[in-house]
Each structure stands twice: as C-alpha cells, then as structure tokens.
Amino acid sequence: QVRLVESGGGLVQAGGSLRLSCAASGRTFSNGAMGWFRQAPGKERKFVAAIRWSGDTTLYGDYVKGRCTISRDIAKNTVYLQMNSLKPEDTAVYYCAAHSLSGTHYSYYYRPNEYDYWGQGTQVTVSS
C-alpha cells in the first residue's frame, strides 16, 4: 500500500521560510513524478511544483517561481519543497502527490487528476 506523509508545515511570518517534506512508502518510486499542490479554504486545489524522480524536469506554478525549490532524495524516497519569502496568500493546506507512470509528458504534471496517490496534507499559515 502506497503511503505519502507530508511534514514541515506550520505558522510563519510573512517573509519567512519553510521546508516541506513528503516521505513515500509502500513502493520504490524510481519512475514517474512527484507534485505539490495547495488548497486554501473554499478554493480549488492548485499546482505548486513537480519533479520527475529522474531529476531532469522541475516545474513551478507562476506564483511561486523564484520563491520555491522542489527537490528529491531517491535513497530516502522523499521529496522536499523549500519555500522562501512566504506571503499571507500562500496560506493553505499543502498536499504531496505521486504520479506513478514513467514517460508522461510534463504538461500532465500540472493536473491534480493525473496523480495516483495523495498525502493527507500539511497546513501552512503565513501571518502578515
């Protein structure tokens, strides 16, 4: 059974930083991609970033470019999202997701319904 567990969320002041982690278990993810999405109350789940396990592709939502960095540690089956210069509008529940197929065109990674597994989410709150 695949399990994704996010951690690292919390309360931070505007301008601060957080590093989210997503630990995957239940299978070895050497193919496919991992994504981060976020969802604020009353809003749709929104793409934040994605990375192929091969490391050759990283993608970012326009509103986080230059502020976030996604990375992965294959040995630990873990994906990270480093978030800097946080703003109050970044407040949301952040979800980690796994796209298990290999060879998928990167354009699919922006779509929540292309992911097979999801974590339970971690709350990020940015105070002004």
GROMACS .gro file of N, CA, C and O in nm:
model
  512
    1GLN      N    1   0.085  -0.118   0.000
    1GLN     CA    2   0.000   0.000   0.000
    1GLN      C    3   0.088   0.124   0.000
    1GLN      O    4   0.174   0.140   0.084
    2VAL      N    5   0.066   0.212  -0.096
    2VAL     CA    6   0.145   0.334  -0.106
    2VAL      C    7   0.097   0.435  -0.003
    2VAL      O    8  -0.023   0.454   0.018
    3ARG      N    9   0.193   0.498   0.061
    3ARG     CA   10   0.158   0.599   0.160
    3ARG      C   11   0.249   0.720   0.141
    3ARG      O   12   0.371   0.705   0.127
    4LEU      N   13   0.190   0.838   0.142
    4LEU     CA   14   0.265   0.962   0.134
    4LEU      C   15   0.237   1.041   0.260
    4LEU      O   16   0.121   1.064   0.295
    5VAL      N   17   0.342   1.083   0.327
    5VAL     CA   18   0.326   1.156   0.453
    5VAL      C   19   0.400   1.288   0.444
    5VAL      O   20   0.523   1.290   0.431
    6GLU      N   21   0.325   1.397   0.452
    6GLU     CA   22   0.384   1.530   0.449
    6GLU      C   23   0.419   1.575   0.591
    6GLU      O   24   0.355   1.537   0.688
    7SER      N   25   0.518   1.660   0.599
    7SER     CA   26   0.555   1.722   0.726
    7SER      C   27   0.623   1.855   0.697
    7SER      O   28   0.658   1.883   0.582
    8GLY      N   29   0.639   1.935   0.801
    8GLY     CA   30   0.712   2.060   0.786
    8GLY      C   31   0.627   2.184   0.781
    8GLY      O   32   0.679   2.296   0.778
    9GLY      N   33   0.495   2.167   0.779
    9GLY     CA   34   0.409   2.284   0.779
    9GLY      C   35   0.410   2.353   0.914
    9GLY      O   36   0.468   2.303   1.010
   10GLY      N   37   0.346   2.468   0.918
   10GLY     CA   38   0.340   2.541   1.045
   10GLY      C   39   0.302   2.684   1.024
   10GLY      O   40   0.257   2.724   0.915
   11LEU      N   41   0.321   2.762   1.128
   11LEU     CA   42   0.291   2.906   1.127
   11LEU      C   43   0.422   2.982   1.110
   11LEU      O   44   0.518   2.959   1.185
   12VAL      N   45   0.424   3.073   1.015
   12VAL     CA   46   0.544   3.152   0.990
   12VAL      C   47   0.503   3.294   0.955
   12VAL      O   48   0.393   3.317   0.901
   13GLN      N   49   0.588   3.389   0.984
   13GLN     CA   50   0.560   3.527   0.949
   13GLN      C   51   0.590   3.553   0.801
   13GLN      O   52   0.672   3.483   0.741
   14ALA      N   53   0.524   3.650   0.746
   14ALA     CA   54   0.549   3.688   0.608
   14ALA      C   55   0.698   3.717   0.589
   14ALA      O   56   0.762   3.779   0.675
   15GLY      N   57   0.751   3.667   0.479
   15GLY     CA   58   0.894   3.681   0.452
   15GLY      C   59   0.977   3.564   0.502
   15GLY      O   60   1.095   3.552   0.467
   16GLY      N   61   0.916   3.478   0.580
   16GLY     CA   62   0.986   3.363   0.634
   16GLY      C   63   0.993   3.247   0.538
   16GLY      O   64   0.950   3.256   0.421
   17SER      N   65   1.049   3.136   0.587
   17SER     CA   66   1.070   3.017   0.504
   17SER      C   67   1.020   2.893   0.575
   17SER      O   68   1.016   2.887   0.699
   18LEU      N   69   0.985   2.795   0.495
   18LEU     CA   70   0.951   2.662   0.545
   18LEU      C   71   1.002   2.560   0.445
   18LEU      O   72   1.008   2.588   0.324
   19ARG      N   73   1.035   2.443   0.496
   19ARG     CA   74   1.067   2.332   0.407
   19ARG      C   75   0.971   2.217   0.435
   19ARG      O   76   0.969   2.163   0.546
   20LEU      N   77   0.893   2.183   0.335
   20LEU     CA   78   0.800   2.071   0.347
   20LEU      C   79   0.869   1.945   0.298
   20LEU      O   80   0.949   1.947   0.204
   21SER      N   81   0.834   1.835   0.362
   21SER     CA   82   0.886   1.704   0.321
   21SER      C   83   0.770   1.612   0.291
   21SER      O   84   0.663   1.622   0.351
   22CYS      N   85   0.793   1.520   0.200
   22CYS     CA   86   0.694   1.418   0.167
   22CYS      C   87   0.766   1.285   0.159
   22CYS      O   88   0.846   1.263   0.066
   23ALA      N   89   0.740   1.200   0.255
   23ALA     CA   90   0.804   1.068   0.258
   23ALA      C   91   0.710   0.966   0.197
   23ALA      O   92   0.595   0.952   0.240
   24ALA      N   93   0.761   0.895   0.098
   24ALA     CA   94   0.680   0.793   0.029
   24ALA      C   95   0.721   0.654   0.077
   24ALA      O   96   0.839   0.625   0.093
   25SER      N   97   0.622   0.570   0.097
   25SER     CA   98   0.650   0.433   0.138
   25SER      C   99   0.552   0.339   0.069
   25SER      O  100   0.451   0.382   0.014
   26GLY      N  101   0.584   0.212   0.070
   26GLY     CA  102   0.496   0.114   0.009
   26GLY      C  103   0.542   0.069  -0.127
   26GLY      O  104   0.497  -0.033  -0.177
   27ARG      N  105   0.628   0.147  -0.189
   27ARG     CA  106   0.687   0.108  -0.316
   27ARG      C  107   0.807   0.197  -0.340
   27ARG      O  108   0.820   0.302  -0.277
   28THR      N  109   0.891   0.157  -0.431
   28THR     CA  110   1.006   0.239  -0.467
   28THR      C  111   0.969   0.324  -0.586
   28THR      O  112   0.930   0.273  -0.691
   29PHE      N  113   0.982   0.455  -0.568
   29PHE     CA  114   0.948   0.547  -0.675
   29PHE      C  115   1.073   0.584  -0.751
   29PHE      O  116   1.143   0.679  -0.717
   30SER      N  117   1.104   0.510  -0.854
   30SER     CA  118   1.220   0.545  -0.936
   30SER      C  119   1.175   0.603  -1.069
   30SER      O  120   1.256   0.659  -1.143
   31ASN      N  121   1.047   0.589  -1.097
   31ASN     CA  122   0.992   0.646  -1.221
   31ASN      C  123   0.881   0.742  -1.187
   31ASN      O  124   0.839   0.754  -1.073
   32GLY      N  125   0.833   0.809  -1.286
   32GLY     CA  126   0.721   0.899  -1.265
   32GLY      C  127   0.764   1.031  -1.205
   32GLY      O  128   0.879   1.073  -1.219
   33ALA      N  129   0.673   1.093  -1.134
   33ALA     CA  130   0.697   1.227  -1.080
   33ALA      C  131   0.623   1.246  -0.949
   33ALA      O  132   0.532   1.170  -0.916
   34MET      N  133   0.667   1.347  -0.879
   34MET     CA  134   0.600   1.387  -0.754
   34MET      C  135   0.559   1.533  -0.767
   34MET      O  136   0.631   1.614  -0.826
   35GLY      N  137   0.445   1.564  -0.712
   35GLY     CA  138   0.396   1.700  -0.720
   35GLY      C  139   0.354   1.754  -0.586
   35GLY      O  140   0.326   1.677  -0.492
   36TRP      N  141   0.353   1.885  -0.576
   36TRP     CA  142   0.297   1.955  -0.460
   36TRP      C  143   0.181   2.041  -0.509
   36TRP      O  144   0.194   2.113  -0.610
   37PHE      N  145   0.073   2.033  -0.438
   37PHE     CA  146  -0.044   2.115  -0.464
   37PHE      C  147  -0.084   2.184  -0.335
   37PHE      O  148  -0.044   2.142  -0.226
   38ARG      N  149  -0.163   2.287  -0.346
   38ARG     CA  150  -0.213   2.351  -0.225
   38ARG      C  151  -0.359   2.386  -0.244
   38ARG      O  152  -0.407   2.405  -0.356
   39GLN      N  153  -0.427   2.394  -0.131
   39GLN     CA  154  -0.569   2.425  -0.133
   39GLN      C  155  -0.605   2.515  -0.016
   39GLN      O  156  -0.587   2.476   0.100
   40ALA      N  157  -0.652   2.634  -0.049
   40ALA     CA  158  -0.699   2.727   0.052
   40ALA      C  159  -0.848   2.704   0.074
   40ALA      O  160  -0.916   2.651  -0.015
   41PRO      N  161  -0.901   2.744   0.189
   41PRO     CA  162  -1.043   2.723   0.216
   41PRO      C  163  -1.132   2.783   0.107
   41PRO      O  164  -1.114   2.898   0.068
   42GLY      N  165  -1.223   2.702   0.057
   42GLY     CA  166  -1.318   2.749  -0.042
   42GLY      C  167  -1.262   2.763  -0.182
   42GLY      O  168  -1.330   2.813  -0.271
   43LYS      N  169  -1.138   2.718  -0.202
   43LYS     CA  170  -1.076   2.732  -0.334
   43LYS      C  171  -1.035   2.596  -0.389
   43LYS      O  172  -1.028   2.497  -0.317
   44GLU      N  173  -1.008   2.593  -0.518
   44GLU     CA  174  -0.967   2.470  -0.583
   44GLU      C  175  -0.824   2.434  -0.547
   44GLU      O  176  -0.744   2.520  -0.511
   45ARG      N  177  -0.796   2.305  -0.559
   45ARG     CA  178  -0.658   2.259  -0.538
   45ARG      C  179  -0.574   2.312  -0.654
   45ARG      O  180  -0.611   2.301  -0.771
   46LYS      N  181  -0.458   2.368  -0.618
   46LYS     CA  182  -0.378   2.442  -0.715
   46LYS      C  183  -0.237   2.385  -0.724
   46LYS      O  184  -0.176   2.352  -0.621
   47PHE      N  185  -0.184   2.375  -0.842
   47PHE     CA  186  -0.049   2.323  -0.865
   47PHE      C  187   0.055   2.418  -0.805
   47PHE      O  188   0.048   2.540  -0.825
   48VAL      N  189   0.154   2.360  -0.737
   48VAL     CA  190   0.265   2.439  -0.683
   48VAL      C  191   0.395   2.404  -0.754
   48VAL      O  192   0.464   2.491  -0.806
   49ALA      N  193   0.429   2.275  -0.755
   49ALA     CA  194   0.556   2.233  -0.815
   49ALA      C  195   0.553   2.084  -0.841
   49ALA      O  196   0.473   2.011  -0.782
   50ALA      N  197   0.641   2.040  -0.930
   50ALA     CA  198   0.653   1.897  -0.958
   50ALA      C  199   0.796   1.866  -0.998
   50ALA      O  200   0.868   1.953  -1.048
   51ILE      N  201   0.834   1.741  -0.977
   51ILE     CA  202   0.968   1.697  -1.016
   51ILE      C  203   0.961   1.552  -1.059
   51ILE      O  204   0.889   1.471  -1.000
   52ARG      N  205   1.032   1.520  -1.166
   52ARG     CA  206   1.046   1.380  -1.203
   52ARG      C  207   1.147   1.315  -1.111
   52ARG      O  208   1.245   1.378  -1.070
   53TRP      N  209   1.126   1.187  -1.082
   53TRP     CA  210   1.223   1.117  -0.999
   53TRP      C  211   1.361   1.114  -1.065
   53TRP      O  212   1.461   1.108  -0.996
   54SER      N  213   1.363   1.118  -1.197
   54SER     CA  214   1.491   1.121  -1.267
   54SER      C  215   1.566   1.251  -1.243
   54SER      O  216   1.687   1.260  -1.265
   55GLY      N  217   1.493   1.353  -1.202
   55GLY     CA  218   1.555   1.482  -1.174
   55GLY      C  219   1.572   1.571  -1.295
   55GLY      O  220   1.620   1.684  -1.283
   56ASP      N  221   1.531   1.525  -1.411
   56ASP     CA  222   1.556   1.603  -1.533
   56ASP      C  223   1.449   1.707  -1.560
   56ASP      O  224   1.462   1.788  -1.653
   57THR      N  225   1.343   1.707  -1.481
   57THR     CA  226   1.236   1.803  -1.503
   57THR      C  227   1.183   1.854  -1.370
   57THR      O  228   1.150   1.775  -1.281
   58THR      N  229   1.178   1.986  -1.358
   58THR     CA  230   1.113   2.050  -1.245
   58THR      C  231   1.019   2.156  -1.300
   58THR      O  232   1.050   2.224  -1.398
   59LEU      N  233   0.905   2.168  -1.237
   59LEU     CA  234   0.804   2.263  -1.282
   59LEU      C  235   0.755   2.344  -1.162
   59LEU      O  236   0.751   2.291  -1.050
   60TYR      N  237   0.714   2.468  -1.187
   60TYR     CA  238   0.664   2.553  -1.080
   60TYR      C  239   0.543   2.631  -1.128
   60TYR      O  240   0.534   2.671  -1.244
   61GLY      N  241   0.450   2.653  -1.036
   61GLY     CA  242   0.341   2.744  -1.063
   61GLY      C  243   0.395   2.886  -1.074
   61GLY      O  244   0.493   2.921  -1.007
   62ASP      N  245   0.333   2.967  -1.157
   62ASP     CA  246   0.384   3.103  -1.181
   62ASP      C  247   0.396   3.184  -1.053
   62ASP      O  248   0.487   3.267  -1.040
   63TYR      N  249   0.304   3.162  -0.960
   63TYR     CA  250   0.301   3.245  -0.841
   63TYR      C  251   0.405   3.204  -0.737
   63TYR      O  252   0.418   3.269  -0.634
   64VAL      N  253   0.479   3.095  -0.761
   64VAL     CA  254   0.583   3.055  -0.666
   64VAL      C  255   0.722   3.053  -0.728
   64VAL      O  256   0.821   3.030  -0.659
   65LYS      N  257   0.730   3.079  -0.858
   65LYS     CA  258   0.860   3.078  -0.925
   65LYS      C  259   0.954   3.178  -0.860
   65LYS      O  260   0.917   3.291  -0.833
   66GLY      N  261   1.073   3.133  -0.836
   66GLY     CA  262   1.172   3.218  -0.772
   66GLY      C  263   1.166   3.216  -0.621
   66GLY      O  264   1.256   3.265  -0.553
   67ARG      N  265   1.059   3.160  -0.566
   67ARG     CA  266   1.044   3.153  -0.420
   67ARG      C  267   1.048   3.010  -0.369
   67ARG      O  268   1.068   2.988  -0.249
   68CYS      N  269   1.024   2.914  -0.455
   68CYS     CA  270   1.017   2.774  -0.413
   68CYS      C  271   1.116   2.689  -0.492
   68CYS      O  272   1.144   2.718  -0.609
   69THR      N  273   1.164   2.586  -0.426
   69THR     CA  274   1.251   2.489  -0.491
   69THR      C  275   1.206   2.350  -0.453
   69THR      O  276   1.194   2.319  -0.334
   70ILE      N  277   1.181   2.268  -0.554
   70ILE     CA  278   1.144   2.128  -0.529
   70ILE      C  279   1.267   2.041  -0.553
   70ILE      O  280   1.345   2.066  -0.645
   71SER      N  281   1.283   1.942  -0.468
   71SER     CA  282   1.397   1.851  -0.483
   71SER      C  283   1.355   1.712  -0.436
   71SER      O  284   1.250   1.697  -0.374
   72ARG      N  285   1.438   1.613  -0.467
   72ARG     CA  286   1.406   1.477  -0.422
   72ARG      C  287   1.530   1.404  -0.379
   72ARG      O  288   1.640   1.433  -0.428
   73ASP      N  289   1.511   1.311  -0.287
   73ASP     CA  290   1.618   1.225  -0.239
   73ASP      C  291   1.573   1.082  -0.269
   73ASP      O  292   1.485   1.029  -0.199
   74ILE      N  293   1.630   1.024  -0.373
   74ILE     CA  294   1.586   0.892  -0.415
   74ILE      C  295   1.611   0.788  -0.307
   74ILE      O  296   1.528   0.702  -0.281
   75ALA      N  297   1.725   0.797  -0.242
   75ALA     CA  298   1.759   0.698  -0.139
   75ALA      C  299   1.658   0.699  -0.025
   75ALA      O  300   1.631   0.595   0.035
   76LYS      N  301   1.603   0.817   0.003
   76LYS     CA  302   1.507   0.829   0.113
   76LYS      C  303   1.363   0.825   0.063
   76LYS      O  304   1.270   0.833   0.144
   77ASN      N  305   1.344   0.815  -0.067
   77ASN     CA  306   1.209   0.816  -0.123
   77ASN      C  307   1.131   0.938  -0.073
   77ASN      O  308   1.013   0.929  -0.036
   78THR      N  309   1.198   1.052  -0.072
   78THR     CA  310   1.141   1.173  -0.013
   78THR      C  311   1.155   1.289  -0.110
   78THR      O  312   1.256   1.303  -0.178
   79VAL      N  313   1.051   1.371  -0.111
   79VAL     CA  314   1.051   1.493  -0.192
   79VAL      C  315   1.038   1.612  -0.098
   79VAL      O  316   0.966   1.604   0.003
   80TYR      N  317   1.104   1.720  -0.133
   80TYR     CA  318   1.105   1.840  -0.049
   80TYR      C  319   1.052   1.960  -0.128
   80TYR      O  320   1.067   1.968  -0.250
   81LEU      N  321   0.994   2.052  -0.055
   81LEU     CA  322   0.956   2.179  -0.113
   81LEU      C  323   1.007   2.289  -0.021
   81LEU      O  324   0.955   2.308   0.089
   82GLN      N  325   1.110   2.357  -0.066
   82GLN     CA  326   1.164   2.471   0.009
   82GLN      C  327   1.089   2.596  -0.035
   82GLN      O  328   1.086   2.627  -0.153
   83MET      N  329   1.028   2.663   0.061
   83MET     CA  330   0.950   2.783   0.030
   83MET      C  331   1.011   2.902   0.103
   83MET      O  332   1.025   2.900   0.227
   84ASN      N  333   1.046   3.005   0.029
   84ASN     CA  334   1.105   3.126   0.084
   84ASN      C  335   1.017   3.246   0.054
   84ASN      O  336   0.926   3.238  -0.029
   85SER      N  337   1.045   3.355   0.122
   85SER     CA  338   0.970   3.481   0.101
   85SER      C  339   0.820   3.455   0.103
   85SER      O  340   0.746   3.500   0.014
   86LEU      N  341   0.777   3.384   0.204
   86LEU     CA  342   0.636   3.345   0.211
   86LEU      C  343   0.546   3.467   0.230
   86LEU      O  344   0.584   3.565   0.296
   87LYS      N  345   0.428   3.457   0.171
   87LYS     CA  346   0.329   3.565   0.176
   87LYS      C  347   0.202   3.512   0.242
   87LYS      O  348   0.175   3.391   0.237
   88PRO      N  349   0.120   3.599   0.298
   88PRO     CA  350  -0.006   3.553   0.357
   88PRO      C  351  -0.092   3.474   0.258
   88PRO      O  352  -0.162   3.380   0.298
   89GLU      N  353  -0.085   3.509   0.130
   89GLU     CA  354  -0.166   3.437   0.031
   89GLU      C  355  -0.114   3.296   0.002
   89GLU      O  356  -0.178   3.219  -0.069
   90ASP      N  357   0.000   3.260   0.057
   90ASP     CA  358   0.049   3.122   0.048
   90ASP      C  359  -0.017   3.031   0.151
   90ASP      O  360   0.006   2.910   0.150
   91THR      N  361  -0.095   3.089   0.239
   91THR     CA  362  -0.163   3.010   0.342
   91THR      C  363  -0.257   2.909   0.277
   91THR      O  364  -0.343   2.945   0.196
   92ALA      N  365  -0.239   2.782   0.310
   92ALA     CA  366  -0.319   2.674   0.251
   92ALA      C  367  -0.277   2.542   0.313
   92ALA      O  368  -0.177   2.535   0.386
   93VAL      N  369  -0.351   2.439   0.281
   93VAL     CA  370  -0.306   2.303   0.309
   93VAL      C  371  -0.227   2.257   0.188
   93VAL      O  372  -0.274   2.269   0.074
   94TYR      N  373  -0.107   2.209   0.213
   94TYR     CA  374  -0.018   2.165   0.105
   94TYR      C  375  -0.020   2.012   0.099
   94TYR      O  376   0.001   1.945   0.201
   95TYR      N  377  -0.043   1.963  -0.022
   95TYR     CA  378  -0.053   1.819  -0.044
   95TYR      C  379   0.060   1.772  -0.136
   95TYR      O  380   0.094   1.837  -0.234
   96CYS      N  381   0.109   1.656  -0.103
   96CYS     CA  382   0.207   1.587  -0.186
   96CYS      C  383   0.132   1.480  -0.265
   96CYS      O  384   0.037   1.419  -0.214
   97ALA      N  385   0.174   1.456  -0.390
   97ALA     CA  386   0.108   1.357  -0.474
   97ALA      C  387   0.209   1.285  -0.561
   97ALA      O  388   0.313   1.341  -0.595
   98ALA      N  389   0.175   1.162  -0.596
   98ALA     CA  390   0.265   1.079  -0.677
   98ALA      C  391   0.198   1.043  -0.810
   98ALA      O  392   0.083   0.997  -0.812
   99HIS      N  393   0.274   1.065  -0.916
   99HIS     CA  394   0.233   1.023  -1.050
   99HIS      C  395   0.321   0.903  -1.083
   99HIS      O  396   0.441   0.918  -1.101
  100SER      N  397   0.264   0.785  -1.091
  100SER     CA  398   0.345   0.663  -1.092
  100SER      C  399   0.392   0.620  -1.230
  100SER      O  400   0.481   0.535  -1.241
  101LEU      N  401   0.336   0.675  -1.336
  101LEU     CA  402   0.374   0.632  -1.470
  101LEU      C  403   0.502   0.701  -1.514
  101LEU      O  404   0.526   0.817  -1.483
  102SER      N  405   0.584   0.631  -1.591
  102SER     CA  406   0.702   0.693  -1.648
  102SER      C  407   0.672   0.734  -1.792
  102SER      O  408   0.579   0.681  -1.855
  103GLY      N  409   0.750   0.826  -1.841
  103GLY     CA  410   0.736   0.867  -1.980
  103GLY      C  411   0.622   0.962  -2.008
  103GLY      O  412   0.595   0.994  -2.124
  104THR      N  413   0.554   1.010  -1.904
  104THR     CA  414   0.444   1.103  -1.925
  104THR      C  415   0.497   1.240  -1.965
  104THR      O  416   0.596   1.288  -1.908
  105HIS      N  417   0.430   1.304  -2.059
  105HIS     CA  418   0.470   1.440  -2.095
  105HIS      C  419   0.454   1.531  -1.973
  105HIS      O  420   0.354   1.521  -1.901
  106TYR      N  421   0.549   1.621  -1.954
  106TYR     CA  422   0.549   1.702  -1.832
  106TYR      C  423   0.424   1.788  -1.817
  106TYR      O  424   0.388   1.826  -1.707
  107SER      N  425   0.357   1.819  -1.927
  107SER     CA  426   0.238   1.904  -1.918
  107SER      C  427   0.128   1.842  -1.831
  107SER      O  428   0.043   1.912  -1.777
  108TYR      N  429   0.131   1.709  -1.818
  108TYR     CA  430   0.029   1.642  -1.737
  108TYR      C  431   0.053   1.665  -1.588
  108TYR      O  432  -0.039   1.649  -1.508
  109TYR      N  433   0.172   1.700  -1.549
  109TYR     CA  434   0.203   1.712  -1.408
  109TYR      C  435   0.134   1.830  -1.341
  109TYR      O  436   0.131   1.839  -1.219
  110TYR      N  437   0.080   1.921  -1.419
  110TYR     CA  438   0.008   2.035  -1.364
  110TYR      C  439  -0.132   1.997  -1.316
  110TYR      O  440  -0.197   2.074  -1.248
  111ARG      N  441  -0.179   1.879  -1.356
  111ARG     CA  442  -0.319   1.843  -1.335
  111ARG      C  443  -0.335   1.750  -1.215
  111ARG      O  444  -0.279   1.641  -1.214
  112PRO      N  445  -0.414   1.787  -1.117
  112PRO     CA  446  -0.432   1.702  -0.999
  112PRO      C  447  -0.482   1.562  -1.033
  112PRO      O  448  -0.441   1.464  -0.970
  113ASN      N  449  -0.567   1.549  -1.132
  113ASN     CA  450  -0.626   1.418  -1.162
  113ASN      C  451  -0.528   1.325  -1.232
  113ASN      O  452  -0.562   1.210  -1.262
  114GLU      N  453  -0.406   1.370  -1.259
  114GLU     CA  454  -0.304   1.283  -1.318
  114GLU      C  455  -0.222   1.211  -1.212
  114GLU      O  456  -0.133   1.133  -1.244
  115TYR      N  457  -0.251   1.238  -1.086
  115TYR     CA  458  -0.174   1.179  -0.977
  115TYR      C  459  -0.252   1.063  -0.915
  115TYR      O  460  -0.373   1.071  -0.895
  116ASP      N  461  -0.178   0.957  -0.883
  116ASP     CA  462  -0.240   0.834  -0.835
  116ASP      C  463  -0.253   0.828  -0.684
  116ASP      O  464  -0.343   0.762  -0.631
  117TYR      N  465  -0.162   0.892  -0.615
  117TYR     CA  466  -0.159   0.883  -0.468
  117TYR      C  467  -0.144   1.023  -0.410
  117TYR      O  468  -0.075   1.108  -0.467
  118TRP      N  469  -0.207   1.040  -0.294
  118TRP     CA  470  -0.204   1.170  -0.227
  118TRP      C  471  -0.174   1.152  -0.078
  118TRP      O  472  -0.214   1.053  -0.017
  119GLY      N  473  -0.106   1.250  -0.024
  119GLY     CA  474  -0.086   1.254   0.120
  119GLY      C  475  -0.205   1.319   0.188
  119GLY      O  476  -0.300   1.363   0.122
  120GLN      N  477  -0.198   1.329   0.319
  120GLN     CA  478  -0.308   1.384   0.397
  120GLN      C  479  -0.302   1.536   0.406
  120GLN      O  480  -0.400   1.600   0.448
  121GLY      N  481  -0.191   1.594   0.369
  121GLY     CA  482  -0.177   1.739   0.370
  121GLY      C  483  -0.111   1.792   0.496
  121GLY      O  484  -0.117   1.730   0.602
  122THR      N  485  -0.048   1.907   0.482
  122THR     CA  486   0.013   1.976   0.596
  122THR      C  487  -0.023   2.124   0.585
  122THR      O  488  -0.015   2.183   0.477
  123GLN      N  489  -0.065   2.181   0.697
  123GLN     CA  490  -0.112   2.319   0.697
  123GLN      C  491   0.006   2.416   0.699
  123GLN      O  492   0.098   2.403   0.782
  124VAL      N  493   0.000   2.514   0.612
  124VAL     CA  494   0.096   2.624   0.612
  124VAL      C  495   0.016   2.753   0.634
  124VAL      O  496  -0.077   2.781   0.560
  125THR      N  497   0.053   2.826   0.738
  125THR     CA  498  -0.014   2.951   0.768
  125THR      C  499   0.091   3.061   0.774
  125THR      O  500   0.189   3.051   0.848
  126VAL      N  501   0.070   3.165   0.694
  126VAL     CA  502   0.164   3.278   0.689
  126VAL      C  503   0.093   3.401   0.744
  126VAL      O  504  -0.009   3.444   0.690
  127SER      N  505   0.146   3.453   0.850
  127SER     CA  506   0.086   3.571   0.913
  127SER      C  507   0.148   3.698   0.859
  127SER      O  508   0.266   3.701   0.824
  128SER      N  509   0.068   3.804   0.854
  128SER     CA  510   0.118   3.931   0.800
  128SER      C  511   0.178   4.017   0.909
  128SER      O  512   0.169   3.988   1.027
   0.00000   0.00000   0.00000
